[in-house]
Amino acid sequence: MMRTLLLELSESNRLSRWVTTNGIARRMSHRFVAGETLDEAVTAARACNQAGMTASLDHLGENVTSADEARRARGAYLAIFDRIAQEKLDANVSMKLTQLGLDLGDDFCREQVETIVGRAAGYGNFARIDMEGSVYTKRTVELVKRVRATNAAVGTVIQSYLYGSEQDVKDLLAIGCRIRLCKGAYKEPPEVAFPKKADVDDNYVKLMQLLLPSGTYHGIATHDPRMIDATVDFAAKQGIGKDRFEFQMLYGIRTDLQRQLVRDGYRMRIYIPYGTEWFPYFMRRLAERPANLMFILRNLFRP
Ligand SMILES: Cc1cc2nc3c(=O)[nH]c(=O)nc-3n(C[C@H](O)[C@H](O)[C@H](O)COP(=O)(O)OP(=O)(O)OC[C@H]3O[C@@H](n4cnc5c(N)ncnc54)[C@H](O)[C@@H]3O)c2cc1C
């Protein structure tokens, strides 16, 4: 129930305005968000690199309502790729299609993505399209396929909570597309997504077992030790080397486990979100673990 409530609140513009202008809440956001500026994200990415991990920078924002906003987001992503190259960071980029104008039209959004992926390819880098709510899944997969037909420097994300993900994985593997596998962070109805966590987890393992032997380099994104153990065991049994895939985790979550996997010789990429539009991202992180809410409340009311 708490998860549902937090995910519903994550869509409230009024609450977003109130929270993001509140000084204490902004400080709390640093639990999951590297900061509001690219400089802060670069500092976080450099720290990851120094700790033996790679990074993926996400300039936070979603569901823009004007072409100008979408073009500004495109400009921000072009600047991130320039900065990654200048700073010689081992980092790529994650971005959301609704931030790049998907609600304004598929062709408009695709042209924006093509420009960004072109810049990524110019640097020998890579752009990942995050997966948003299920109303966007089909359009996201189609757009990625179209962009990838002319430029392979793009990949996407598959969520194990969706019934349709197995077919999407098969279709994307057929074209050699790089996939990040996650469980899924949005509020979805039982018509499209497994309501029970056990089924989401079973599907995660099933999809991981399709990805790893495919010969394409994929990301296994989870903080769940059971999913990680299943991946480690499967890879070992199949003779799949530790350099043939990477684990991915979110900035600020299970840093102990991040470091342990690096010590064990696995590749680890940290997803580093930054920017002023952190509210929906922050709320999704609270929803994943209600104990986080207690942490926030304790800090808010601390004398
Ligand atoms: C790199 C990366 C990229 C992602 N990209 C997307 C995307 O594009 N689209 C999308 O829908 N979702 C995305 N997600 C989020 C994902 O779908 C899950 O919501 C999230 O990762 C929690 O699932 P879990 O696999 O960690 O397992 P869970 O079963 O939710 O959690 C397992 C354990 O991990 C820890 N944990 C998990 N979440 C938190 C948290 N917020 N705070 C503290 N501890 C926590 C807890 O110890 C928990 O017991 C991404 C996740 C990662 C790691």
XYZ file of C-alpha atoms and ligand atoms in Angstrom:
356
model
C 0.000 0.000 0.000
C 2.799 2.397 0.962
C 4.551 1.622 -2.338
C 1.388 2.451 -4.298
C 0.850 5.695 -2.373
C 4.444 6.855 -2.891
C 4.306 6.033 -6.609
C 1.040 7.972 -6.946
C 2.554 10.949 -5.112
C 5.608 10.790 -7.417
C 3.322 12.101 -10.200
C 2.092 15.135 -8.230
C 3.403 18.415 -9.648
C 2.236 20.370 -6.600
C 4.066 18.110 -4.173
C 7.106 18.190 -6.445
C 7.190 22.018 -6.376
C 6.865 22.061 -2.603
C 9.456 19.355 -1.924
C 12.104 20.483 -4.413
C 12.129 24.015 -3.004
C 12.397 22.809 0.601
C 15.988 23.057 1.831
C 15.848 20.020 4.125
C 14.250 17.844 1.436
C 16.906 18.941 -1.059
C 19.558 17.846 1.398
C 17.744 14.501 1.834
C 17.718 13.967 -1.928
C 21.507 13.615 -1.799
C 20.907 10.141 -0.427
C 20.061 9.051 -4.021
C 21.002 11.998 -6.281
C 24.578 13.171 -6.877
C 23.615 16.862 -6.904
C 21.884 19.438 -9.061
C 24.793 20.210 -11.439
C 26.866 18.331 -14.017
C 29.990 19.234 -12.004
C 28.621 17.268 -9.051
C 27.764 14.301 -11.274
C 31.282 14.377 -12.750
C 32.773 14.342 -9.235
C 30.621 11.310 -8.360
C 31.580 9.535 -11.593
C 35.259 10.190 -10.980
C 34.944 8.707 -7.491
C 33.335 5.605 -9.014
C 36.139 5.265 -11.549
C 38.723 5.589 -8.786
C 36.940 2.784 -6.916
C 37.153 0.504 -9.969
C 33.585 1.102 -11.174
C 32.165 2.661 -14.328
C 29.238 5.111 -14.357
C 26.132 6.066 -16.287
C 25.074 9.713 -15.977
C 21.389 10.586 -15.989
C 20.294 14.203 -16.297
C 17.010 13.924 -14.397
C 13.759 14.947 -16.062
C 10.690 13.339 -17.616
C 7.455 14.080 -19.435
C 8.344 17.470 -20.897
C 5.426 19.341 -22.467
C 7.168 21.624 -24.981
C 9.621 21.197 -27.838
C 11.892 23.826 -26.275
C 12.197 21.817 -23.062
C 12.925 18.670 -25.077
C 15.613 20.471 -27.101
C 17.183 21.791 -23.902
C 17.330 18.205 -22.594
C 19.004 17.113 -25.850
C 21.544 19.926 -25.414
C 22.240 18.773 -21.871
C 22.955 15.234 -23.088
C 25.253 16.438 -25.864
C 27.144 18.464 -23.247
C 27.423 15.411 -20.978
C 29.078 13.374 -23.729
C 31.507 16.257 -24.415
C 32.312 16.529 -20.727
C 32.814 12.765 -20.284
C 35.335 12.867 -23.118
C 37.107 15.986 -21.790
C 37.374 14.531 -18.300
C 38.360 11.101 -19.667
C 35.720 9.448 -17.502
C 34.777 5.803 -17.913
C 31.090 6.622 -18.146
C 28.160 6.484 -20.520
C 24.719 8.093 -20.402
C 21.176 7.030 -19.506
C 18.216 9.064 -20.697
C 14.435 8.992 -20.758
C 12.425 9.378 -23.948
C 9.678 11.428 -22.282
C 12.372 13.955 -21.357
C 13.323 14.129 -25.037
C 9.777 14.779 -26.198
C 8.137 11.365 -26.678
C 4.797 12.881 -25.640
C 5.210 15.393 -28.505
C 5.578 12.727 -31.192
C 7.665 9.679 -32.043
C 9.435 11.214 -35.043
C 10.396 14.364 -33.171
C 11.741 12.288 -30.285
C 13.601 9.881 -32.583
C 15.399 12.753 -34.320
C 16.502 14.049 -30.927
C 17.763 10.608 -29.903
C 19.577 10.164 -33.229
C 21.486 13.397 -32.648
C 22.550 12.301 -29.168
C 23.462 8.765 -30.217
C 25.458 10.272 -33.108
C 27.470 12.315 -30.589
C 27.944 9.213 -28.408
C 29.212 7.196 -31.372
C 31.614 10.007 -32.321
C 33.328 9.494 -28.988
C 33.104 5.696 -29.143
C 30.616 5.946 -26.284
C 27.110 4.594 -25.670
C 23.633 5.938 -24.837
C 21.112 3.896 -22.872
C 17.392 4.578 -23.155
C 15.789 4.000 -19.742
C 12.428 2.236 -19.670
C 9.510 4.209 -18.239
C 5.884 3.245 -17.460
C 4.248 0.507 -19.551
C 2.250 2.993 -21.648
C 5.609 3.831 -23.277
C 7.176 0.354 -23.529
C 6.177 -0.554 -27.064
C 7.039 2.895 -28.471
C 10.391 2.860 -26.652
C 11.354 -0.555 -28.001
C 10.313 0.446 -31.545
C 12.196 3.743 -31.388
C 15.345 2.046 -30.103
C 15.149 -0.532 -32.902
C 14.842 2.238 -35.513
C 17.716 4.291 -34.138
C 19.851 1.190 -33.739
C 19.298 0.210 -37.365
C 21.688 3.027 -38.333
C 23.774 3.457 -35.169
C 24.675 0.662 -32.746
C 25.721 3.059 -29.949
C 22.292 2.759 -28.345
C 20.680 0.211 -26.053
C 17.696 0.044 -23.749
C 16.197 -1.436 -20.597
C 13.831 -4.342 -19.997
C 11.706 -4.706 -16.852
C 11.092 -8.222 -15.524
C 7.725 -7.255 -13.989
C 6.088 -6.979 -17.438
C 4.513 -10.070 -19.036
C 5.622 -8.829 -22.443
C 9.314 -8.527 -21.587
C 10.325 -12.018 -22.654
C 9.181 -11.325 -26.215
C 10.866 -7.891 -26.175
C 14.111 -9.495 -25.011
C 13.950 -12.031 -27.847
C 13.249 -9.313 -30.441
C 16.064 -7.079 -29.162
C 18.536 -9.969 -28.933
C 17.782 -10.825 -32.552
C 19.252 -7.454 -33.572
C 22.167 -7.611 -31.081
C 20.864 -4.767 -28.939
C 22.482 -4.228 -25.546
C 19.957 -4.584 -22.726
C 19.902 -3.519 -19.081
C 17.714 -5.906 -17.112
C 15.890 -4.482 -14.088
C 12.748 -5.427 -12.142
C 10.766 -2.251 -12.945
C 10.021 0.815 -10.830
C 6.571 2.085 -11.885
C 3.019 1.454 -10.714
C 1.592 -1.077 -13.170
C -1.810 -2.806 -13.334
C -2.078 -6.624 -13.088
C -3.187 -6.702 -16.747
C 0.396 -5.929 -17.831
C 2.673 -6.766 -14.894
C 3.168 -9.583 -12.379
C 1.570 -8.386 -9.129
C 3.642 -10.779 -6.969
C 7.303 -10.091 -6.220
C 8.124 -13.818 -6.416
C 6.937 -13.895 -10.048
C 8.897 -10.732 -10.896
C 12.003 -12.352 -9.421
C 11.440 -15.656 -11.271
C 11.045 -13.766 -14.522
C 14.196 -11.767 -13.767
C 16.210 -14.987 -13.500
C 14.588 -16.369 -16.648
C 15.422 -13.228 -18.664
C 18.952 -13.047 -17.241
C 19.471 -16.595 -18.530
C 18.415 -15.468 -22.016
C 20.708 -12.429 -21.944
C 23.981 -13.791 -20.642
C 24.669 -16.500 -23.269
C 23.606 -14.219 -26.155
C 27.113 -12.961 -26.937
C 26.032 -9.322 -26.562
C 27.258 -7.226 -23.603
C 24.371 -6.667 -21.169
C 23.805 -5.013 -17.797
C 22.324 -6.911 -14.864
C 20.811 -4.094 -12.793
C 19.738 -5.072 -9.297
C 20.620 -4.735 -5.617
C 18.942 -8.023 -4.798
C 21.534 -10.525 -3.505
C 19.354 -13.411 -4.745
C 19.350 -12.093 -8.313
C 23.092 -11.443 -8.084
C 23.819 -14.950 -6.775
C 21.660 -16.467 -9.526
C 23.624 -14.476 -12.124
C 27.020 -15.396 -10.663
C 26.059 -19.104 -10.498
C 24.593 -19.198 -13.989
C 27.578 -17.421 -15.544
C 30.009 -19.758 -13.783
C 28.109 -22.891 -14.883
C 27.878 -21.654 -18.484
C 31.536 -20.606 -18.590
C 30.561 -16.982 -19.238
C 33.511 -14.764 -18.249
C 33.222 -11.918 -15.746
C 34.116 -9.456 -18.518
C 31.186 -10.524 -20.729
C 28.516 -8.614 -18.739
C 28.297 -6.025 -16.000
C 26.319 -5.541 -12.830
C 24.661 -2.167 -12.399
C 23.419 -0.442 -9.246
C 21.975 2.927 -8.350
C 24.006 5.723 -6.784
C 23.794 5.543 -2.988
C 22.232 2.066 -2.761
C 24.059 -0.980 -1.353
C 27.520 0.556 -1.699
C 28.832 -2.353 0.391
C 27.619 -4.842 -2.192
C 28.947 -2.669 -5.044
C 32.445 -2.797 -3.551
C 32.216 -6.508 -2.743
C 31.385 -7.407 -6.340
C 34.294 -5.291 -7.589
C 36.592 -7.098 -5.134
C 35.244 -10.389 -6.515
C 36.334 -9.311 -9.998
C 32.941 -8.357 -11.473
C 32.262 -5.268 -13.531
C 30.087 -2.704 -11.767
C 28.445 0.373 -13.295
C 26.825 2.985 -11.064
C 23.805 4.907 -12.337
C 24.380 8.520 -11.289
C 21.343 10.805 -11.490
C 21.692 14.562 -11.121
C 19.730 17.735 -11.810
C 16.964 19.822 -10.335
C 14.122 17.534 -11.512
C 14.850 14.880 -8.924
C 11.414 14.513 -7.296
C 9.854 11.557 -9.248
C 13.161 9.643 -9.199
C 13.498 10.239 -5.462
C 9.925 9.073 -4.790
C 10.466 5.862 -6.780
C 13.505 5.117 -4.599
C 11.431 5.673 -1.450
C 8.710 3.402 -2.820
C 11.199 0.576 -3.349
C 12.040 0.482 0.317
C 9.627 2.029 2.826
C 12.431 1.961 5.444
C 13.934 4.831 3.401
C 10.876 6.902 4.274
C 11.590 6.473 7.988
C 15.148 7.653 7.363
C 13.810 10.767 5.628
C 11.185 11.474 8.304
C 13.714 11.048 11.117
C 15.985 13.606 9.439
C 13.148 16.023 8.705
C 12.045 16.169 12.335
C 15.502 16.051 13.889
C 15.901 19.053 16.228
C 21.307 0.712 -12.762
C 19.816 0.667 -12.631
C 19.039 1.235 -13.613
C 17.648 1.180 -13.538
N 16.893 1.627 -14.581
C 15.554 1.460 -14.550
C 14.742 1.773 -15.674
O 15.207 2.226 -16.730
N 13.398 1.581 -15.572
C 12.828 1.077 -14.426
O 11.613 0.889 -14.400
N 13.584 0.785 -13.348
C 14.916 0.957 -13.378
N 15.660 0.618 -12.286
C 14.997 0.340 -10.980
C 14.602 -1.113 -10.852
O 13.574 -1.408 -11.748
C 14.138 -1.435 -9.430
O 13.038 -0.649 -9.093
C 15.196 -1.237 -8.365
O 16.469 -1.576 -8.824
C 14.891 -2.105 -7.134
O 14.901 -3.447 -7.494
P 16.035 -4.493 -7.055
O 16.403 -5.307 -8.235
O 17.165 -3.776 -6.423
O 15.314 -5.497 -6.070
P 14.400 -5.304 -4.793
O 13.822 -6.645 -4.535
O 13.482 -4.149 -4.937
O 15.444 -4.943 -3.662
C 16.422 -5.859 -3.224
C 17.227 -5.222 -2.115
O 17.951 -4.110 -2.644
C 17.968 -3.031 -1.720
N 17.229 -1.897 -2.329
C 16.491 -1.901 -3.443
N 15.998 -0.667 -3.688
C 16.434 0.106 -2.683
C 16.264 1.476 -2.371
N 15.555 2.294 -3.144
N 16.863 1.945 -1.248
C 17.608 1.141 -0.460
N 17.801 -0.166 -0.709
C 17.221 -0.677 -1.804
C 17.308 -3.529 -0.473
O 18.308 -4.076 0.347
C 16.389 -4.615 -0.991
O 16.088 -5.575 -0.025
C 17.040 0.601 -12.378
C 17.829 0.027 -11.389
C 19.192 0.034 -11.510
C 20.011 -0.634 -10.458
